[in-house]
Tab-separated table of N, CA and C in Angstrom:
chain	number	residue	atom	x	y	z
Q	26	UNK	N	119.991	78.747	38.816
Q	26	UNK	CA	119.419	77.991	37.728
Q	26	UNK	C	118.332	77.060	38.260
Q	27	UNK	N	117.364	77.149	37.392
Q	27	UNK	CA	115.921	76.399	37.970
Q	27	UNK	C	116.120	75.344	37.416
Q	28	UNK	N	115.822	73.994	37.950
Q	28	UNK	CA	115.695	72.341	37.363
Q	28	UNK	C	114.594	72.201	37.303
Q	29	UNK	N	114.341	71.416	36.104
Q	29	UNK	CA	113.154	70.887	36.073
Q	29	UNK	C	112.252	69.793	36.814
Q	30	UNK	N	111.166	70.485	37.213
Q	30	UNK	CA	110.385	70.157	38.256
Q	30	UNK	C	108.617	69.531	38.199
Q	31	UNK	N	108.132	69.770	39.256
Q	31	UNK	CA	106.596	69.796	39.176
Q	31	UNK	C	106.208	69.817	40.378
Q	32	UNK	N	104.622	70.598	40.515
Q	32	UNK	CA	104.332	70.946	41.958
Q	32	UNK	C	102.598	70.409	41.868
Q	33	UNK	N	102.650	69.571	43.124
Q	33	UNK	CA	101.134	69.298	43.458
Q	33	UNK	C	101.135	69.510	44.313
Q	34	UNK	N	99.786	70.075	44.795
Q	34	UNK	CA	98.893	70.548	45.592
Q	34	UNK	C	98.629	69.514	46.562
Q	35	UNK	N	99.146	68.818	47.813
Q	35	UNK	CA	98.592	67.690	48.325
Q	35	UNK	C	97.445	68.726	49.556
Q	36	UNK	N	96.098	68.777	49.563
Q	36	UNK	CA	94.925	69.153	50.082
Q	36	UNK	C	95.090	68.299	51.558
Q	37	UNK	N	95.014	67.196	51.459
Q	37	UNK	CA	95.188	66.375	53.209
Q	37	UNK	C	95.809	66.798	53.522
Q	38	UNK	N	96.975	67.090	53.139
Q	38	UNK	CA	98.492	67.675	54.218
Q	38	UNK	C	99.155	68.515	54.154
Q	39	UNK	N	97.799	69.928	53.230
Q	39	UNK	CA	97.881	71.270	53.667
Q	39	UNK	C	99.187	71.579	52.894
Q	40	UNK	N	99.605	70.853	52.063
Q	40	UNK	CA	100.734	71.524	51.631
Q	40	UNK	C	101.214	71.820	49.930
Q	41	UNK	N	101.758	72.011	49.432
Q	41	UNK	CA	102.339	72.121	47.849
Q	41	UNK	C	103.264	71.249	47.997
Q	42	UNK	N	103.756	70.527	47.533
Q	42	UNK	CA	104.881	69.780	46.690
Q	42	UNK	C	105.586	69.944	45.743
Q	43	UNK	N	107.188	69.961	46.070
Q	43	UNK	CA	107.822	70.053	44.479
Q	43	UNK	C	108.612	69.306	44.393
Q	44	UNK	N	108.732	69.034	43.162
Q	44	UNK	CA	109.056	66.826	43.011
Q	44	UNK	C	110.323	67.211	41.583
Q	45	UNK	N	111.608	66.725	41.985
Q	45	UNK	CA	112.309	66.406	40.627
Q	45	UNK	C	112.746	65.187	40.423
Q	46	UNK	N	112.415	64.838	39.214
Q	46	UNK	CA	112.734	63.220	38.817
Q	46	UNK	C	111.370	62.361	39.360
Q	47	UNK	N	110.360	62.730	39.942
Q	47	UNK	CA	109.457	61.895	40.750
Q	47	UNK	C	109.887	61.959	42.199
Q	48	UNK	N	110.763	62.615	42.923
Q	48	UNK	CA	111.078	62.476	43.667
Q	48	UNK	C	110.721	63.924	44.913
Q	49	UNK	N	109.989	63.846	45.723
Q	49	UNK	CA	109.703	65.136	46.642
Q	49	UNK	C	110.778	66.014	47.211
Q	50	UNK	N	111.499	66.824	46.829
Q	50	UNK	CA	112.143	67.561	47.324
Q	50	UNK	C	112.087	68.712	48.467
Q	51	UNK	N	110.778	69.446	48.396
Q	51	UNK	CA	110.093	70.095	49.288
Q	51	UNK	C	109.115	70.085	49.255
Q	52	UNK	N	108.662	71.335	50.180
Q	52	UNK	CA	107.131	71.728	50.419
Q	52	UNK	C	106.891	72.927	50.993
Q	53	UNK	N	105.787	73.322	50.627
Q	53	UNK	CA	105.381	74.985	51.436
Q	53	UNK	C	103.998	74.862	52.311
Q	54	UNK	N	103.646	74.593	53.200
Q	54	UNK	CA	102.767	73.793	53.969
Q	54	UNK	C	101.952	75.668	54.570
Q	55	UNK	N	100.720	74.897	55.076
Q	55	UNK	CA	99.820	76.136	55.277
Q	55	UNK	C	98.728	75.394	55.925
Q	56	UNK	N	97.988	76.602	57.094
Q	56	UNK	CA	97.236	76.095	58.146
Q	56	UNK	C	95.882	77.072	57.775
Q	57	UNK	N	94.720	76.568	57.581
Q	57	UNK	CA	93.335	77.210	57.223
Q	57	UNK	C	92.915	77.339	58.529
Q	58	UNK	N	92.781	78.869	58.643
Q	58	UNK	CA	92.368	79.182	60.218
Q	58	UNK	C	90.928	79.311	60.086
Q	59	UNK	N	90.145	79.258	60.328
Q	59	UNK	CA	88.653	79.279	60.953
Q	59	UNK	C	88.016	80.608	59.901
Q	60	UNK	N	88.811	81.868	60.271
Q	60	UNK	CA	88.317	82.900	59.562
Q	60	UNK	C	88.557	82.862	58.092
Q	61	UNK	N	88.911	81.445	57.428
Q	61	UNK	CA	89.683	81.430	55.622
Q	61	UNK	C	90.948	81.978	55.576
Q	62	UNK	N	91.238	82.574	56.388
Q	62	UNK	CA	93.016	82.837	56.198
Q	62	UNK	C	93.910	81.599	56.364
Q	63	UNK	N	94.842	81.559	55.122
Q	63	UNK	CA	95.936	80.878	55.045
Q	63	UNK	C	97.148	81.242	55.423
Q	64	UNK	N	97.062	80.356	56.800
Q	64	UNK	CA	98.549	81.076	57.296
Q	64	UNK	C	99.769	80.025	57.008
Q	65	UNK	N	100.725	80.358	55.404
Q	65	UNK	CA	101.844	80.055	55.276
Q	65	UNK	C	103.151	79.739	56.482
Q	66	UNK	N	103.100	78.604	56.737
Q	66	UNK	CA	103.657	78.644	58.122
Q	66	UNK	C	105.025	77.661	58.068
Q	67	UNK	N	105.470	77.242	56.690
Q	67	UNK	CA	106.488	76.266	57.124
Q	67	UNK	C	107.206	76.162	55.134
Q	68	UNK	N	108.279	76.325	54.529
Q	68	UNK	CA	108.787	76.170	53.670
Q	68	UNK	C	110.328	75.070	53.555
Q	69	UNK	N	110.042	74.145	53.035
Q	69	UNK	CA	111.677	73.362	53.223
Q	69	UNK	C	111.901	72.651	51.864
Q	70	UNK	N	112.932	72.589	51.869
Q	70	UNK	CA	113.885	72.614	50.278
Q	70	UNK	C	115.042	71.728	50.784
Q	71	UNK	N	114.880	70.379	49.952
Q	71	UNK	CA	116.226	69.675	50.621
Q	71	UNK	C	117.262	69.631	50.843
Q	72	UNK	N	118.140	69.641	51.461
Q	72	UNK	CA	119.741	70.747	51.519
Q	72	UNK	C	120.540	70.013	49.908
Q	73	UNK	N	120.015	69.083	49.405
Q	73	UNK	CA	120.871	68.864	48.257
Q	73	UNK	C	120.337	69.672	47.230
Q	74	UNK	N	118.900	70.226	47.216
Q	74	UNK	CA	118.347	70.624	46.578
Q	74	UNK	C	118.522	72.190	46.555
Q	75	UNK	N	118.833	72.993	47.661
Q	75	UNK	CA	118.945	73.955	47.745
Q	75	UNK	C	119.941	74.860	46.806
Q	76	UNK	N	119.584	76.303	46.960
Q	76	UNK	CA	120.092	77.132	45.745
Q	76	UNK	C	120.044	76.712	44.196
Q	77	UNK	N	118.816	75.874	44.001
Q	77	UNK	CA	118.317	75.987	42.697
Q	77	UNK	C	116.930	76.670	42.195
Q	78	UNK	N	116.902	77.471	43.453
Q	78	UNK	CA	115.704	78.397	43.005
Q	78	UNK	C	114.295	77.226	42.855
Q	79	UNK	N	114.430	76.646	43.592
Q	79	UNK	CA	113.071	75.548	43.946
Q	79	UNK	C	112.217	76.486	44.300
Q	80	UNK	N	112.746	77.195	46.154
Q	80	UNK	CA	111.150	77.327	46.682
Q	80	UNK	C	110.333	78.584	45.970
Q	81	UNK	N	110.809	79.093	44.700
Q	81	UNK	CA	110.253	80.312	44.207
Q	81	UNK	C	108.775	79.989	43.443
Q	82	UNK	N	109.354	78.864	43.020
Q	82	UNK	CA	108.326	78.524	41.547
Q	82	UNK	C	107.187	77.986	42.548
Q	83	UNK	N	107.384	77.360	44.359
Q	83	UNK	CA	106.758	76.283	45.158
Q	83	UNK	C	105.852	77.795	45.746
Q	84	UNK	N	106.484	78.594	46.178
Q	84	UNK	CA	105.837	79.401	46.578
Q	84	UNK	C	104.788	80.356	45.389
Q	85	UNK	N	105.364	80.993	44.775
Q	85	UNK	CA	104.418	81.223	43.926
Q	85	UNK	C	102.805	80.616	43.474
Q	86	UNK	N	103.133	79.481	42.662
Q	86	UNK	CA	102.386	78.330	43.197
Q	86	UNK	C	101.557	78.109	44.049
Q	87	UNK	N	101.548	78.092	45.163
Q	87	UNK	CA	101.064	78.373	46.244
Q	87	UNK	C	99.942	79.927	46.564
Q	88	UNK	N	100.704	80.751	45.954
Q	88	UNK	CA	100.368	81.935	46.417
Q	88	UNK	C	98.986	82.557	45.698
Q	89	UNK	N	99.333	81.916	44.407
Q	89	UNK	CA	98.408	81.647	43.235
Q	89	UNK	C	97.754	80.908	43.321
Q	90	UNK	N	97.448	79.788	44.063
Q	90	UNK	CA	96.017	79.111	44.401
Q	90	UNK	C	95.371	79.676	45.432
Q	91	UNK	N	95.776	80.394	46.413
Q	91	UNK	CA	95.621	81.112	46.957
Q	91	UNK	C	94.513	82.091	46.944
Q	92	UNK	N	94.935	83.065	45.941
Q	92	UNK	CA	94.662	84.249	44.905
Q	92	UNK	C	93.438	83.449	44.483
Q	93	UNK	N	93.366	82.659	43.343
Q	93	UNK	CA	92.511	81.872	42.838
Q	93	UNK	C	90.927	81.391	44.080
Q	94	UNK	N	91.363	81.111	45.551
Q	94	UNK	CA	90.481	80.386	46.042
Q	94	UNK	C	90.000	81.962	46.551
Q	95	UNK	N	90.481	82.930	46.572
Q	95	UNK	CA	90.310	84.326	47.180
Q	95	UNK	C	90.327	84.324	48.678
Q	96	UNK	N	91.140	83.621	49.229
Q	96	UNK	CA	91.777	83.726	50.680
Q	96	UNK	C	92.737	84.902	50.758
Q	97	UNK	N	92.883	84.999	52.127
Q	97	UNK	CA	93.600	86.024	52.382
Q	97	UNK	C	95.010	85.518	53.015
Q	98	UNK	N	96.318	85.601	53.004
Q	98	UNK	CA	97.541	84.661	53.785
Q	98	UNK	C	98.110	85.469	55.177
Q	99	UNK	N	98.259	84.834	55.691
Q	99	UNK	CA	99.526	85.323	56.765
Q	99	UNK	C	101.208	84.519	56.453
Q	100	UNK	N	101.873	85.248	55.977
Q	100	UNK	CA	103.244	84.652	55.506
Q	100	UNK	C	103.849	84.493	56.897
Q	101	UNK	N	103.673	83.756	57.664
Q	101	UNK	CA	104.466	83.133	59.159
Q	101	UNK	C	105.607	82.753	59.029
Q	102	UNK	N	106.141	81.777	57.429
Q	102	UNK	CA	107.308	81.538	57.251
Q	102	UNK	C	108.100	82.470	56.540
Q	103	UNK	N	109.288	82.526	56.941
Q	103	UNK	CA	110.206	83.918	56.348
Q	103	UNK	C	110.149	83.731	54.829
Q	104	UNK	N	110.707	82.493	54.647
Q	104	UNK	CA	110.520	82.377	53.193
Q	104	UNK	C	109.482	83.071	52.202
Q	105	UNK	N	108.111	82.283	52.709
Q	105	UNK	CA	106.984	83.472	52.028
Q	105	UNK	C	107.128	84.661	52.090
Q	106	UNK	N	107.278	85.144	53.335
Q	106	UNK	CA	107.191	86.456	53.488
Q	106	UNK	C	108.624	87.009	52.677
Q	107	UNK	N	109.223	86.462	52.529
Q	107	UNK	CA	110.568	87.263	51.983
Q	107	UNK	C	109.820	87.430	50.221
Q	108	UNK	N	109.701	86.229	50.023
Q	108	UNK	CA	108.604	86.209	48.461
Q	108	UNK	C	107.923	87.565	48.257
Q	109	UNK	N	106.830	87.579	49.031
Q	109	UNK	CA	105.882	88.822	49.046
Q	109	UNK	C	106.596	90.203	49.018
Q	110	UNK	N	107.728	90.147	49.482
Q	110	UNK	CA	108.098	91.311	49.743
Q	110	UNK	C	109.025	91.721	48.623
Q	111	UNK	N	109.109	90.573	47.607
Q	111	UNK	CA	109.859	90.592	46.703
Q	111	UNK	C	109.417	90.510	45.253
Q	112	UNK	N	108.417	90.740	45.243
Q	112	UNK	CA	106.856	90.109	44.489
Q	112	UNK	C	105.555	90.829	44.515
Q	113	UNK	N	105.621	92.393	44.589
Q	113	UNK	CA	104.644	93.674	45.283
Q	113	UNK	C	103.440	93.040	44.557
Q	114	UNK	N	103.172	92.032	43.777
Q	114	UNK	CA	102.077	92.186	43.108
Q	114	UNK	C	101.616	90.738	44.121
Q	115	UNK	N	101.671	90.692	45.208
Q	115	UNK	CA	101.419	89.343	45.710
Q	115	UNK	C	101.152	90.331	47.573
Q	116	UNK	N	101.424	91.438	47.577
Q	116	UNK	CA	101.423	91.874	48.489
Q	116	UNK	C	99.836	91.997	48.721
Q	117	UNK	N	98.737	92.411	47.788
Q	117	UNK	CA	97.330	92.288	48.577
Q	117	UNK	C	96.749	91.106	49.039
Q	118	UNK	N	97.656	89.859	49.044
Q	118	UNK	CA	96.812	88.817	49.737
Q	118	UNK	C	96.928	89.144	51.250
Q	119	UNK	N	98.373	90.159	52.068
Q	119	UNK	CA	98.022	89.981	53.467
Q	119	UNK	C	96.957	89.754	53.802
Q	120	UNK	N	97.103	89.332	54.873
Q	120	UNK	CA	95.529	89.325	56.205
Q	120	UNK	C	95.914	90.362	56.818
């Protein structure tokens, strides 16, 4: 079951945010390599927070601005990569 949430984009610190109550629960963080590839490299979900289907909506999210800026990703963190692989329509962003 998903709780209600919200996700910003923090740009300085490379990462997405997902906040319940006002409060930051995680993040899906990503490193802009030189060539425009976004390499997805780090996903965390607070252990109280966990198994509410947070990092889906965080990743997505993510994956979709992504898409939008027309970068290409390297999913480094399992998490993403488990996403993508679960999500075929997210599979042409590899690098």
């Amino acid at each position: 079951m998903t709780i209600a949430h919200t996700i910003e984009h923090n740009e300085a610190k490379h990462r997405f945010v997902i906040s319940v109550d006002n409060r930051e629960v995680g993040y899906a963080s990503y490193a802009q390599r030189r060539d425009g590839v976004l390499d997805f490299n780090h996903t965390v979900v607070d252990q109280a927070y966990r198994g509410r289907n947070l990092s889906t909506p965080l990743i997505k999210e993510a994956l979709d601005w992504a898409r939008e800026q027309g970068a290409r990703v390297v999913p480094s963190c399992s998490a993403v990569e488990n996403f993508i692989d679960k999500h075929p329509e997210y599979a042409d962003l590899r690098a």
